[in-house]
mmCIF file of C-alpha atoms and ligand atoms in Angstrom:
data_model
loop_
_atom_site.group_PDB
_atom_site.id
_atom_site.type_symbol
_atom_site.label_atom_id
_atom_site.label_comp_id
_atom_site.label_asym_id
_atom_site.label_seq_id
_atom_site.Cartn_x
_atom_site.Cartn_y
_atom_site.Cartn_z
ATOM 1 C CA MET A 1 113.109 102.816 255.671
ATOM 2 C CA THR A 2 115.464 101.968 252.839
ATOM 3 C CA SER A 3 114.967 103.827 249.559
ATOM 4 C CA GLN A 4 115.656 100.542 247.765
ATOM 5 C CA PRO A 5 112.635 98.502 246.564
ATOM 6 C CA LEU A 6 111.196 96.279 249.249
ATOM 7 C CA ILE A 7 110.637 93.490 246.739
ATOM 8 C CA ASN A 8 111.098 92.563 243.067
ATOM 9 C CA ALA A 9 107.462 92.161 241.980
ATOM 10 C CA ASP A 10 108.274 90.634 238.576
ATOM 11 C CA ARG A 11 110.506 87.999 240.121
ATOM 12 C CA LEU A 12 107.861 87.194 242.731
ATOM 13 C CA TRP A 13 105.147 86.697 240.119
ATOM 14 C CA SER A 14 107.285 84.638 237.749
ATOM 15 C CA ARG A 15 108.423 82.363 240.583
ATOM 16 C CA LEU A 16 104.832 81.979 241.823
ATOM 17 C CA MET A 17 103.737 80.946 238.313
ATOM 18 C CA ALA A 18 106.724 78.583 238.045
ATOM 19 C CA LEU A 19 105.728 76.975 241.349
ATOM 20 C CA ALA A 20 102.167 76.559 240.053
ATOM 21 C CA GLU A 21 103.527 74.331 237.274
ATOM 22 C CA ILE A 22 104.429 71.746 239.926
ATOM 23 C CA GLY A 23 101.299 69.637 240.265
ATOM 24 C CA ALA A 24 99.477 71.700 237.637
ATOM 25 C CA THR A 25 96.087 70.249 236.655
ATOM 26 C CA PRO A 26 94.551 70.439 233.141
ATOM 27 C CA ALA A 27 91.866 72.830 234.448
ATOM 28 C CA GLY A 28 94.507 75.363 235.548
ATOM 29 C CA GLY A 29 94.678 74.428 239.198
ATOM 30 C CA VAL A 30 97.198 72.641 241.374
ATOM 31 C CA ASN A 31 97.209 69.169 242.934
ATOM 32 C CA ARG A 32 100.342 69.166 245.156
ATOM 33 C CA GLN A 33 99.284 67.255 248.227
ATOM 34 C CA ALA A 34 101.215 66.880 251.480
ATOM 35 C CA LEU A 35 104.447 64.852 251.378
ATOM 36 C CA SER A 36 103.864 63.967 247.727
ATOM 37 C CA ASP A 37 106.473 63.879 244.962
ATOM 38 C CA GLY A 38 104.999 67.182 243.818
ATOM 39 C CA GLU A 39 105.609 68.831 247.150
ATOM 40 C CA MET A 40 109.178 67.482 247.204
ATOM 41 C CA THR A 41 109.734 68.985 243.753
ATOM 42 C CA ALA A 42 108.404 72.267 245.083
ATOM 43 C CA TRP A 43 110.839 72.009 247.998
ATOM 44 C CA ARG A 44 113.746 71.649 245.536
ATOM 45 C CA ARG A 45 112.659 74.707 243.550
ATOM 46 C CA VAL A 46 112.187 76.898 246.623
ATOM 47 C CA ILE A 47 115.421 75.687 248.258
ATOM 48 C CA GLY A 48 117.236 76.525 245.006
ATOM 49 C CA TRP A 49 115.821 80.042 244.813
ATOM 50 C CA ALA A 50 116.598 80.650 248.492
ATOM 51 C CA GLY A 51 120.138 79.312 248.068
ATOM 52 C CA GLU A 52 120.838 81.904 245.362
ATOM 53 C CA ALA A 53 120.459 84.546 248.086
ATOM 54 C CA GLY A 54 122.497 82.636 250.659
ATOM 55 C CA LEU A 55 119.578 81.326 252.697
ATOM 56 C CA THR A 56 120.240 77.935 254.262
ATOM 57 C CA PRO A 57 117.606 75.138 254.254
ATOM 58 C CA SER A 58 116.659 72.860 257.138
ATOM 59 C CA THR A 59 113.745 70.718 258.223
ATOM 60 C CA ASP A 60 112.408 69.022 261.363
ATOM 61 C CA ALA A 61 110.815 65.736 262.404
ATOM 62 C CA ALA A 62 107.413 67.028 261.242
ATOM 63 C CA GLY A 63 108.594 67.721 257.690
ATOM 64 C CA ASN A 64 108.409 71.506 257.937
ATOM 65 C CA LEU A 65 110.796 73.340 255.588
ATOM 66 C CA PHE A 66 112.861 76.245 256.971
ATOM 67 C CA LEU A 67 115.007 78.701 254.981
ATOM 68 C CA THR A 68 117.263 80.860 257.160
ATOM 69 C CA LEU A 69 118.805 84.281 256.619
ATOM 70 C CA VAL A 70 121.442 84.504 259.333
ATOM 71 C CA GLY A 71 121.168 87.498 261.676
ATOM 72 C CA ARG A 72 123.643 89.255 263.944
ATOM 73 C CA ASP A 73 122.474 87.626 267.176
ATOM 74 C CA ARG A 74 122.023 83.943 266.440
ATOM 75 C CA ALA A 75 120.958 83.212 269.998
ATOM 76 C CA ALA A 76 117.946 85.545 269.743
ATOM 77 C CA PRO A 77 114.572 83.977 268.882
ATOM 78 C CA PRO A 78 114.194 84.264 265.087
ATOM 79 C CA PHE A 79 111.509 86.092 263.132
ATOM 80 C CA LEU A 80 109.379 83.509 261.300
ATOM 81 C CA LEU A 81 107.262 84.083 258.182
ATOM 82 C CA GLY A 82 105.682 81.786 255.627
ATOM 83 C CA SER A 83 102.697 79.558 254.901
ATOM 84 C CA HIS A 84 102.357 76.161 253.161
ATOM 85 C CA LEU A 85 103.252 74.512 249.822
ATOM 86 C CA ASP A 86 100.744 71.659 249.897
ATOM 87 C CA SER A 87 97.407 72.060 248.130
ATOM 88 C CA GLN A 88 93.942 70.577 247.988
ATOM 89 C CA PRO A 89 93.475 67.921 245.250
ATOM 90 C CA THR A 90 91.612 70.500 243.152
ATOM 91 C CA GLY A 91 93.400 73.485 244.615
ATOM 92 C CA GLY A 92 94.630 76.739 243.134
ATOM 93 C CA LYS A 93 97.884 78.520 242.382
ATOM 94 C CA PHE A 94 97.773 80.855 245.397
ATOM 95 C CA ASP A 95 96.467 79.092 248.539
ATOM 96 C CA GLY A 96 99.617 78.725 250.660
ATOM 97 C CA ALA A 97 102.050 79.254 247.794
ATOM 98 C CA ALA A 98 101.460 83.013 247.696
ATOM 99 C CA GLY A 99 102.470 83.231 251.359
ATOM 100 C CA VAL A 100 105.628 81.185 250.988
ATOM 101 C CA MET A 101 106.719 83.034 247.856
ATOM 102 C CA ALA A 102 105.940 86.469 249.302
ATOM 103 C CA ALA A 103 108.008 85.560 252.342
ATOM 104 C CA LEU A 104 110.829 84.344 250.095
ATOM 105 C CA GLU A 105 110.762 87.553 248.058
ATOM 106 C CA ALA A 106 110.739 89.754 251.158
ATOM 107 C CA VAL A 107 113.710 87.944 252.712
ATOM 108 C CA VAL A 108 115.696 87.557 249.488
ATOM 109 C CA SER A 109 115.329 91.287 248.814
ATOM 110 C CA LEU A 110 116.507 91.999 252.355
ATOM 111 C CA ALA A 111 119.515 89.704 251.868
ATOM 112 C CA GLU A 112 120.382 91.189 248.462
ATOM 113 C CA GLN A 113 120.458 94.671 249.937
ATOM 114 C CA GLY A 114 122.940 93.573 252.553
ATOM 115 C CA ASP A 115 120.808 94.482 255.553
ATOM 116 C CA LYS A 116 121.902 91.935 258.139
ATOM 117 C CA PRO A 117 118.915 91.460 260.455
ATOM 118 C CA ALA A 118 119.266 91.745 264.236
ATOM 119 C CA ARG A 119 118.275 88.083 264.564
ATOM 120 C CA ASP A 120 117.804 85.153 262.198
ATOM 121 C CA VAL A 121 114.909 85.511 259.775
ATOM 122 C CA ILE A 122 113.397 82.161 258.859
ATOM 123 C CA ILE A 123 110.945 81.359 256.067
ATOM 124 C CA VAL A 124 108.740 78.350 256.797
ATOM 125 C CA ALA A 125 106.591 76.026 254.660
ATOM 126 C CA TRP A 126 104.385 74.070 257.061
ATOM 127 C CA MET A 127 103.721 70.370 256.499
ATOM 128 C CA ASN A 128 100.175 69.317 255.573
ATOM 129 C CA GLU A 129 98.274 72.522 256.183
ATOM 130 C CA GLU A 130 95.415 71.366 253.969
ATOM 131 C CA GLY A 131 94.503 68.066 255.607
ATOM 132 C CA SER A 132 93.361 66.586 252.272
ATOM 133 C CA ARG A 133 95.708 63.589 251.880
ATOM 134 C CA PHE A 134 96.158 63.139 255.637
ATOM 135 C CA ALA A 135 93.555 64.313 258.191
ATOM 136 C CA PRO A 136 93.576 66.512 260.135
ATOM 137 C CA GLY A 137 95.328 69.460 258.533
ATOM 138 C CA MET A 138 97.991 71.735 260.005
ATOM 139 C CA MET A 139 100.073 68.803 261.224
ATOM 140 C CA GLY A 140 103.353 70.692 260.741
ATOM 141 C CA SER A 141 102.396 73.754 262.772
ATOM 142 C CA GLU A 142 100.602 71.634 265.388
ATOM 143 C CA ALA A 143 103.735 69.527 265.861
ATOM 144 C CA PHE A 144 105.894 72.686 265.990
ATOM 145 C CA THR A 145 103.719 74.167 268.756
ATOM 146 C CA ALA A 146 103.295 70.828 270.583
ATOM 147 C CA GLU A 147 99.567 70.955 269.874
ATOM 148 C CA ARG A 148 99.608 67.380 268.520
ATOM 149 C CA ASP A 149 102.010 64.571 269.378
ATOM 150 C CA MET A 150 104.333 63.340 266.631
ATOM 151 C CA ALA A 151 103.423 59.697 267.289
ATOM 152 C CA VAL A 152 99.744 60.525 266.679
ATOM 153 C CA ILE A 153 100.657 62.518 263.558
ATOM 154 C CA ARG A 154 102.851 59.729 262.160
ATOM 155 C CA SER A 155 100.022 57.188 262.626
ATOM 156 C CA ALA A 156 97.505 58.962 260.354
ATOM 157 C CA ARG A 157 97.013 57.183 257.016
ATOM 158 C CA ASP A 158 95.946 58.311 253.540
ATOM 159 C CA ALA A 159 93.341 56.603 251.346
ATOM 160 C CA ASP A 160 96.021 54.177 250.104
ATOM 161 C CA GLY A 161 96.999 53.201 253.640
ATOM 162 C CA ILE A 162 100.320 55.072 253.577
ATOM 163 C CA SER A 163 101.065 56.570 257.002
ATOM 164 C CA VAL A 164 102.369 60.075 257.621
ATOM 165 C CA GLY A 165 105.361 58.390 259.277
ATOM 166 C CA GLU A 166 106.193 56.452 256.118
ATOM 167 C CA ALA A 167 105.733 59.566 253.991
ATOM 168 C CA LEU A 168 107.896 61.642 256.344
ATOM 169 C CA ASP A 169 110.662 59.038 256.307
ATOM 170 C CA ARG A 170 110.503 59.068 252.487
ATOM 171 C CA LEU A 171 110.717 62.889 252.466
ATOM 172 C CA HIS A 172 113.720 62.950 254.781
ATOM 173 C CA ALA A 173 115.429 60.214 252.740
ATOM 174 C CA ALA A 174 114.934 62.338 249.616
ATOM 175 C CA PHE A 175 116.741 65.270 251.314
ATOM 176 C CA PRO A 176 119.548 63.462 253.172
ATOM 177 C CA ASP A 177 121.768 66.567 253.419
ATOM 178 C CA LEU A 178 119.118 68.788 254.985
ATOM 179 C CA PRO A 179 119.978 69.577 258.628
ATOM 180 C CA HIS A 180 117.229 68.852 261.154
ATOM 181 C CA ARG A 181 116.189 71.513 263.663
ATOM 182 C CA SER A 182 114.559 70.718 266.990
ATOM 183 C CA LEU A 183 110.801 70.226 266.719
ATOM 184 C CA GLY A 184 109.642 73.655 267.864
ATOM 185 C CA PHE A 185 111.880 76.541 268.836
ATOM 186 C CA ALA A 186 111.382 79.984 270.406
ATOM 187 C CA VAL A 187 110.071 82.500 267.862
ATOM 188 C CA ASP A 188 110.143 86.304 268.181
ATOM 189 C CA ALA A 189 107.094 86.829 265.959
ATOM 190 C CA TYR A 190 105.290 85.104 263.081
ATOM 191 C CA LEU A 191 103.723 86.639 259.959
ATOM 192 C CA GLU A 192 101.728 84.930 257.221
ATOM 193 C CA LEU A 193 100.452 86.367 253.947
ATOM 194 C CA HIS A 194 97.493 84.552 252.406
ATOM 195 C CA ILE A 195 94.704 85.096 249.897
ATOM 196 C CA GLU A 196 91.456 85.849 251.737
ATOM 197 C CA GLN A 197 89.645 82.840 250.288
ATOM 198 C CA GLY A 198 86.470 84.874 250.689
ATOM 199 C CA PRO A 199 84.721 87.785 248.941
ATOM 200 C CA LEU A 200 85.020 90.673 251.412
ATOM 201 C CA LEU A 201 88.218 92.422 250.242
ATOM 202 C CA GLU A 202 87.189 92.255 246.588
ATOM 203 C CA ALA A 203 83.678 93.524 247.422
ATOM 204 C CA ALA A 204 85.203 96.438 249.338
ATOM 205 C CA ALA A 205 87.770 97.075 246.569
ATOM 206 C CA CYS A 206 90.388 96.756 249.291
ATOM 207 C CA THR A 207 93.941 95.546 248.631
ATOM 208 C CA ILE A 208 95.169 94.594 252.113
ATOM 209 C CA GLY A 209 93.325 92.700 254.836
ATOM 210 C CA VAL A 210 94.662 93.271 258.352
ATOM 211 C CA VAL A 211 93.500 89.998 259.854
ATOM 212 C CA THR A 212 92.010 90.320 263.355
ATOM 213 C CA GLY A 213 91.900 86.582 263.999
ATOM 214 C CA ILE A 214 90.639 83.220 262.697
ATOM 215 C CA GLN A 215 87.156 81.906 263.363
ATOM 216 C CA GLY A 216 86.818 78.791 265.509
ATOM 217 C CA LYS A 217 86.798 75.327 263.946
ATOM 218 C CA LYS A 218 85.863 71.811 265.069
ATOM 219 C CA THR A 219 86.332 68.714 262.909
ATOM 220 C CA PHE A 220 85.170 65.155 263.484
ATOM 221 C CA GLN A 221 85.621 61.729 261.911
ATOM 222 C CA VAL A 222 82.402 59.670 262.038
ATOM 223 C CA VAL A 223 82.246 55.914 261.357
ATOM 224 C CA VAL A 224 78.908 54.111 260.877
ATOM 225 C CA GLU A 225 79.000 50.298 261.184
ATOM 226 C CA GLY A 226 76.263 48.044 259.724
ATOM 227 C CA ALA A 227 76.314 44.693 257.936
ATOM 228 C CA GLU A 228 76.819 43.652 254.315
ATOM 229 C CA GLY A 229 74.078 41.801 252.485
ATOM 230 C CA HIS A 230 72.751 40.852 249.064
ATOM 231 C CA ALA A 231 70.887 43.781 247.484
ATOM 232 C CA GLY A 232 68.405 41.379 245.895
ATOM 233 C CA THR A 233 67.687 38.912 248.623
ATOM 234 C CA LEU A 234 68.114 40.550 252.014
ATOM 235 C CA ALA A 235 64.762 41.838 253.290
ATOM 236 C CA GLN A 236 64.644 45.555 254.096
ATOM 237 C CA SER A 237 63.552 44.750 257.646
ATOM 238 C CA GLU A 238 66.707 42.662 258.168
ATOM 239 C CA ARG A 239 69.159 45.240 256.920
ATOM 240 C CA ARG A 240 71.749 47.187 258.872
ATOM 241 C CA ASP A 241 72.436 49.571 256.012
ATOM 242 C CA ALA A 242 75.318 51.915 256.981
ATOM 243 C CA LEU A 243 74.714 54.224 254.023
ATOM 244 C CA ALA A 244 71.019 54.622 254.875
ATOM 245 C CA ALA A 245 72.051 55.489 258.437
ATOM 246 C CA PHE A 246 74.621 58.008 257.119
ATOM 247 C CA ALA A 247 71.902 59.600 254.956
ATOM 248 C CA ARG A 248 69.677 60.034 258.022
ATOM 249 C CA MET A 249 72.565 61.545 259.997
ATOM 250 C CA ALA A 250 73.572 63.909 257.195
ATOM 251 C CA ALA A 251 70.000 65.105 256.725
ATOM 252 C CA ALA A 252 69.546 65.658 260.468
ATOM 253 C CA LEU A 253 72.914 67.444 260.863
ATOM 254 C CA HIS A 254 72.247 69.799 257.954
ATOM 255 C CA ALA A 255 68.683 70.398 259.158
ATOM 256 C CA GLU A 256 69.786 71.382 262.676
ATOM 257 C CA ILE A 257 73.428 72.484 262.602
ATOM 258 C CA GLY A 258 73.571 73.899 259.109
ATOM 259 C CA ILE A 259 70.850 76.453 259.789
ATOM 260 C CA ILE A 260 71.896 77.723 263.257
ATOM 261 C CA ASP A 261 72.582 81.244 261.973
ATOM 262 C CA ALA A 262 74.097 83.217 259.100
ATOM 263 C CA ASP A 263 77.647 82.635 260.328
ATOM 264 C CA ILE A 264 77.675 78.846 260.814
ATOM 265 C CA LYS A 265 79.720 76.792 258.350
ATOM 266 C CA PHE A 266 78.868 73.083 258.303
ATOM 267 C CA THR A 267 80.484 70.732 255.746
ATOM 268 C CA ILE A 268 80.482 66.988 255.125
ATOM 269 C CA GLY A 269 83.269 66.926 252.567
ATOM 270 C CA ARG A 270 84.437 63.331 252.473
ATOM 271 C CA VAL A 271 82.405 60.097 252.516
ATOM 272 C CA ALA A 272 83.864 56.592 252.125
ATOM 273 C CA VAL A 273 81.534 53.596 251.616
ATOM 274 C CA VAL A 274 82.476 49.941 252.160
ATOM 275 C CA PRO A 275 82.320 47.805 250.098
ATOM 276 C CA ASN A 276 81.013 50.513 247.724
ATOM 277 C CA ALA A 277 79.479 47.950 245.367
ATOM 278 C CA PRO A 278 76.113 48.522 243.681
ATOM 279 C CA SER A 279 74.611 45.154 244.678
ATOM 280 C CA VAL A 280 75.862 44.975 248.244
ATOM 281 C CA VAL A 281 74.194 46.579 251.283
ATOM 282 C CA PRO A 282 76.874 48.927 252.693
ATOM 283 C CA SER A 283 78.425 47.714 255.933
ATOM 284 C CA ARG A 284 80.537 50.763 256.783
ATOM 285 C CA VAL A 285 80.479 54.483 256.057
ATOM 286 C CA SER A 286 83.105 56.915 257.338
ATOM 287 C CA PHE A 287 82.606 60.639 256.850
ATOM 288 C CA SER A 288 84.162 63.959 257.812
ATOM 289 C CA ILE A 289 82.559 66.924 259.573
ATOM 290 C CA ASP A 290 84.010 70.445 259.338
ATOM 291 C CA LEU A 291 82.202 72.942 261.615
ATOM 292 C CA ARG A 292 83.155 76.621 261.988
ATOM 293 C CA HIS A 293 81.845 79.768 263.672
ATOM 294 C CA PRO A 294 83.361 83.045 264.908
ATOM 295 C CA ASP A 295 81.581 82.831 268.288
ATOM 296 C CA ASN A 296 83.144 80.190 270.524
ATOM 297 C CA ALA A 297 79.950 79.676 272.578
ATOM 298 C CA VAL A 298 77.886 78.991 269.451
ATOM 299 C CA LEU A 299 80.601 76.699 268.089
ATOM 300 C CA ASP A 300 80.799 74.736 271.347
ATOM 301 C CA ALA A 301 77.014 74.317 271.545
ATOM 302 C CA ALA A 302 76.833 73.138 267.933
ATOM 303 C CA GLY A 303 79.781 70.803 268.417
ATOM 304 C CA ALA A 304 78.117 69.228 271.444
ATOM 305 C CA ARG A 305 75.106 68.251 269.308
ATOM 306 C CA ILE A 306 77.112 66.320 266.664
ATOM 307 C CA LYS A 307 77.524 63.084 268.619
ATOM 308 C CA THR A 308 73.941 63.099 269.947
ATOM 309 C CA LEU A 309 72.423 63.623 266.500
ATOM 310 C CA CYS A 310 74.526 60.858 264.978
ATOM 311 C CA GLN A 311 73.620 58.430 267.779
ATOM 312 C CA GLU A 312 69.893 59.230 267.416
ATOM 313 C CA LYS A 313 69.952 58.382 263.682
ATOM 314 C CA ALA A 314 72.264 55.359 263.875
ATOM 315 C CA PRO A 315 69.967 52.364 264.755
ATOM 316 C CA PRO A 316 70.002 49.593 263.648
ATOM 317 C CA CYS A 317 73.636 50.501 262.896
ATOM 318 C CA SER A 318 76.231 51.700 265.390
ATOM 319 C CA VAL A 319 78.235 54.940 265.169
ATOM 320 C CA THR A 320 81.545 56.285 266.506
ATOM 321 C CA VAL A 321 82.179 60.069 266.533
ATOM 322 C CA THR A 322 85.857 61.067 266.977
ATOM 323 C CA PRO A 323 86.807 64.736 267.507
ATOM 324 C CA LEU A 324 89.912 65.628 265.480
ATOM 325 C CA VAL A 325 90.338 69.423 265.740
ATOM 326 C CA ASP A 326 88.974 71.767 268.399
ATOM 327 C CA ALA A 327 90.347 75.259 267.663
ATOM 328 C CA PRO A 328 88.575 78.275 269.215
ATOM 329 C CA SER A 329 88.423 81.690 267.566
ATOM 330 C CA ASN A 330 91.629 83.600 268.258
ATOM 331 C CA VAL A 331 92.834 87.246 268.179
ATOM 332 C CA PHE A 332 96.102 88.206 266.453
ATOM 333 C CA ASP A 333 98.741 90.470 268.032
ATOM 334 C CA PRO A 334 97.562 94.107 268.053
ATOM 335 C CA ARG A 335 101.107 95.505 267.616
ATOM 336 C CA LEU A 336 101.733 93.413 264.520
ATOM 337 C CA ARG A 337 98.311 94.347 263.158
ATOM 338 C CA ALA A 338 99.179 98.022 263.720
ATOM 339 C CA SER A 339 102.484 97.526 261.859
ATOM 340 C CA ILE A 340 100.668 95.925 258.930
ATOM 341 C CA ALA A 341 98.107 98.750 258.806
ATOM 342 C CA LYS A 342 100.907 101.369 259.012
ATOM 343 C CA ALA A 343 102.877 99.727 256.168
ATOM 344 C CA ALA A 344 99.755 99.521 253.987
ATOM 345 C CA ARG A 345 98.978 103.182 254.709
ATOM 346 C CA GLU A 346 102.533 104.356 254.000
ATOM 347 C CA GLN A 347 102.574 102.372 250.752
ATOM 348 C CA GLY A 348 99.240 103.841 249.712
ATOM 349 C CA HIS A 349 97.257 100.604 249.726
ATOM 350 C CA SER A 350 93.631 100.476 250.833
ATOM 351 C CA ALA A 351 93.325 98.289 253.937
ATOM 352 C CA MET A 352 90.619 96.965 256.227
ATOM 353 C CA ALA A 353 90.365 94.787 259.323
ATOM 354 C CA ILE A 354 88.999 91.341 258.536
ATOM 355 C CA LEU A 355 88.260 88.086 260.375
ATOM 356 C CA SER A 356 89.619 84.985 258.667
ATOM 357 C CA ALA A 357 86.878 82.503 257.825
ATOM 358 C CA ALA A 358 89.505 80.027 256.567
ATOM 359 C CA GLY A 359 91.917 78.254 258.870
ATOM 360 C CA HIS A 360 95.664 78.880 258.812
ATOM 361 C CA ASP A 361 98.827 77.722 260.575
ATOM 362 C CA ALA A 362 99.053 81.199 262.118
ATOM 363 C CA ARG A 363 96.301 80.064 264.503
ATOM 364 C CA HIS A 364 98.753 77.732 266.193
ATOM 365 C CA LEU A 365 101.736 80.093 266.070
ATOM 366 C CA ALA A 366 99.580 82.714 267.842
ATOM 367 C CA LYS A 367 99.551 80.437 270.892
ATOM 368 C CA VAL A 368 103.356 80.554 271.233
ATOM 369 C CA CYS A 369 104.395 83.985 269.926
ATOM 370 C CA PRO A 370 102.988 87.293 268.625
ATOM 371 C CA ALA A 371 101.452 86.391 265.250
ATOM 372 C CA ALA A 372 99.439 88.110 262.545
ATOM 373 C CA MET A 373 98.297 87.708 258.942
ATOM 374 C CA ILE A 374 98.109 89.854 255.823
ATOM 375 C CA PHE A 375 95.299 89.071 253.364
ATOM 376 C CA ILE A 376 95.073 89.961 249.702
ATOM 377 C CA PRO A 377 91.924 89.589 247.586
ATOM 378 C CA CYS A 378 91.151 86.583 245.398
ATOM 379 C CA ARG A 379 88.774 86.695 242.438
ATOM 380 C CA ASP A 380 85.138 86.120 243.431
ATOM 381 C CA GLY A 381 86.466 85.021 246.815
ATOM 382 C CA ALA A 382 86.999 81.579 245.289
ATOM 383 C CA SER A 383 89.545 79.160 246.747
ATOM 384 C CA HIS A 384 89.954 75.387 247.074
ATOM 385 C CA VAL A 385 88.993 75.460 243.390
ATOM 386 C CA GLU A 386 91.165 75.161 240.285
ATOM 387 C CA HIS A 387 90.146 78.593 238.989
ATOM 388 C CA GLU A 388 91.456 80.344 242.133
ATOM 389 C CA TRP A 389 93.082 83.622 241.085
ATOM 390 C CA ALA A 390 94.826 86.649 242.565
ATOM 391 C CA GLU A 391 95.967 89.757 240.675
ATOM 392 C CA PRO A 392 99.735 90.346 240.272
ATOM 393 C CA ASP A 393 99.359 93.854 241.730
ATOM 394 C CA HIS A 394 97.678 92.484 244.838
ATOM 395 C CA VAL A 395 100.328 89.789 245.307
ATOM 396 C CA ALA A 396 103.019 92.455 244.966
ATOM 397 C CA ALA A 397 101.246 94.824 247.360
ATOM 398 C CA GLY A 398 100.855 92.137 250.005
ATOM 399 C CA ALA A 399 104.494 91.111 249.661
ATOM 400 C CA ALA A 400 105.678 94.727 249.933
ATOM 401 C CA VAL A 401 103.651 95.229 253.120
ATOM 402 C CA LEU A 402 105.082 91.967 254.473
ATOM 403 C CA ALA A 403 108.588 93.110 253.523
ATOM 404 C CA GLN A 404 108.174 96.466 255.281
ATOM 405 C CA VAL A 405 106.870 94.899 258.487
ATOM 406 C CA LEU A 406 109.695 92.348 258.308
ATOM 407 C CA ARG A 407 112.325 95.073 258.022
ATOM 408 C CA GLU A 408 110.844 97.109 260.845
ATOM 409 C CA LEU A 409 110.787 94.049 263.101
ATOM 410 C CA ALA A 410 113.855 92.127 261.979
ATOM 411 C CA LEU A 411 116.086 95.183 262.093
ATOM 412 C CA ALA A 412 114.618 96.293 265.440
ATOM 413 C CA PRO A 413 114.657 95.018 269.042
ATOM 414 C CA ALA A 414 112.676 91.855 269.824
ATOM 415 C CA ILE A 415 108.936 92.057 270.418
ATOM 416 C CA GLU A 416 108.277 91.388 274.076
ATOM 417 C CA GLY A 417 105.804 88.484 274.370
HETATM 418 O O1 HGY B 501 90.334 74.605 255.436
HETATM 419 C C1 HGY B 501 90.887 75.696 255.584
HETATM 420 O O2 HGY B 501 90.350 76.621 256.184
HETATM 421 C C2 HGY B 501 92.257 75.937 254.991
HETATM 422 O O3 HGY B 501 92.091 76.653 253.776
HETATM 423 N N1 HGY B 501 92.934 74.691 254.734
HETATM 424 MN MN1 MN B 502 95.976 77.906 252.982
HETATM 425 MN MN1 MN B 503 93.537 75.751 251.881
#
C-alpha cells in the first residue's frame, strides 16, 4: 500500500458541508429532491470538484451521474463506487451525500497521487434513490440494472403532475455537453459507503459496519374510491366515504402486519385525500405502504395479506392495491466484505458485520456484479430527519477504508464474477 494518505479528510468534510448548503433547510437538514434544481446545482458542484482532478463527467438516459478516472485498460469493466445526491424532503446532510463524497475523495486522492488504475474507476450518483418526489425509489439503479423499464420510470409523476420523463429531459437540457453512456454497462465491482441510519454501530461504539446484506422490502400504492357528498346533508348510511375506508384499512394493517414480530417494519408514510375539503365527504384516498423484513418467507407472507386486508375493509368503497417494489433480502459479496474488514483492521478501526435495515442502490448492483457496502455510525441512529448527523472522524474513517479497498481492487486484476 502507498505510504501517501489514502484521503484528505479535511477536504472531504469541507466539501460534504458545502454540498449540504445546497437545499439546506432552516432546521439544519437538506431538501434536495430527485431531478430538482437543487440536485442539478449539486451536480455542478460535484462535477467541478471532480474536474479539478481530471475526472470526466457523463450521464445516461436514467439521469445517473458518472465521474470517470481513466484506467490503463479502457475495455475492462470499470470499478464503480458511489451513492446518491437526492434527499428526502426533510432529509439530512449525510444520507447518500456521504457516500458520493467519500467516493469522490477516494478517487481524487488516487488520481492526485498518479496511480493509474488497471481499469476505469467510475464514481456514480444514482437518480432518485429516495423515492420521495417520484415513487418508487432507486429508479436510477433499477434502470441501470434493467430491473425497471425506462418507459415505466418516465411515466411516474410527482404531486404537481410533472413526469420523470419531463424532469429527465429538463436535466439533460441543463447539461447539454455531458456525454451519454449506454444505460447499463458491465461493472467489475461496486462499493457504496453510507451512514447506517440505525443505532447498532453507535451502540456498539463501532466505527465501520461491514454490511452483510440488505433486508427485504415490498412497497405498494393503494387507491380507495368512494363518492363525494355534502358533509351536512348526506346521510351516513348513504355515504361511500373513502377516508373512513382508509382508516379501517390502516387500523387493520397495523393491527395485523405491524405486530408480526420484532423485526417487521410497516409504514404508511404518504396519504393523499380528494377533494381534501372539510365539508366534503372524501371520494378518493391514495396511500403508500412500505413493508420490510430480513426473512424473505415472513416478508412474502405479510405481503400476501396486504391486498386481502384492504379488500375486506373497503366496502362500500372499492380499492386497488398495486405492488411497486418487491426486493428480497440479499447477501453482499464475501470477498469484498473481507477486503473491507481487512482495511478496517489494518487502519485500526473497530468493525462489525451488520445487516442493512435501510434500502440502498447496492441491492440492485449486487444482482449484476460483486457488490458491498461500508457503514459508518450516525448519531442516535437517526436518518430521514433534519438533525441527521455523522462525526467527521467516522466519515474520514469510512472514506479511508473505501479508498484502501478501491486501491487494492482498482490496481489489481479483475474480480471474477
Ligand atoms: O428508504 C430507504 O431505506 C432509503 O433510505 N431510501
Ligand atoms: Mn440513502
Ligand atoms: Mn434515504
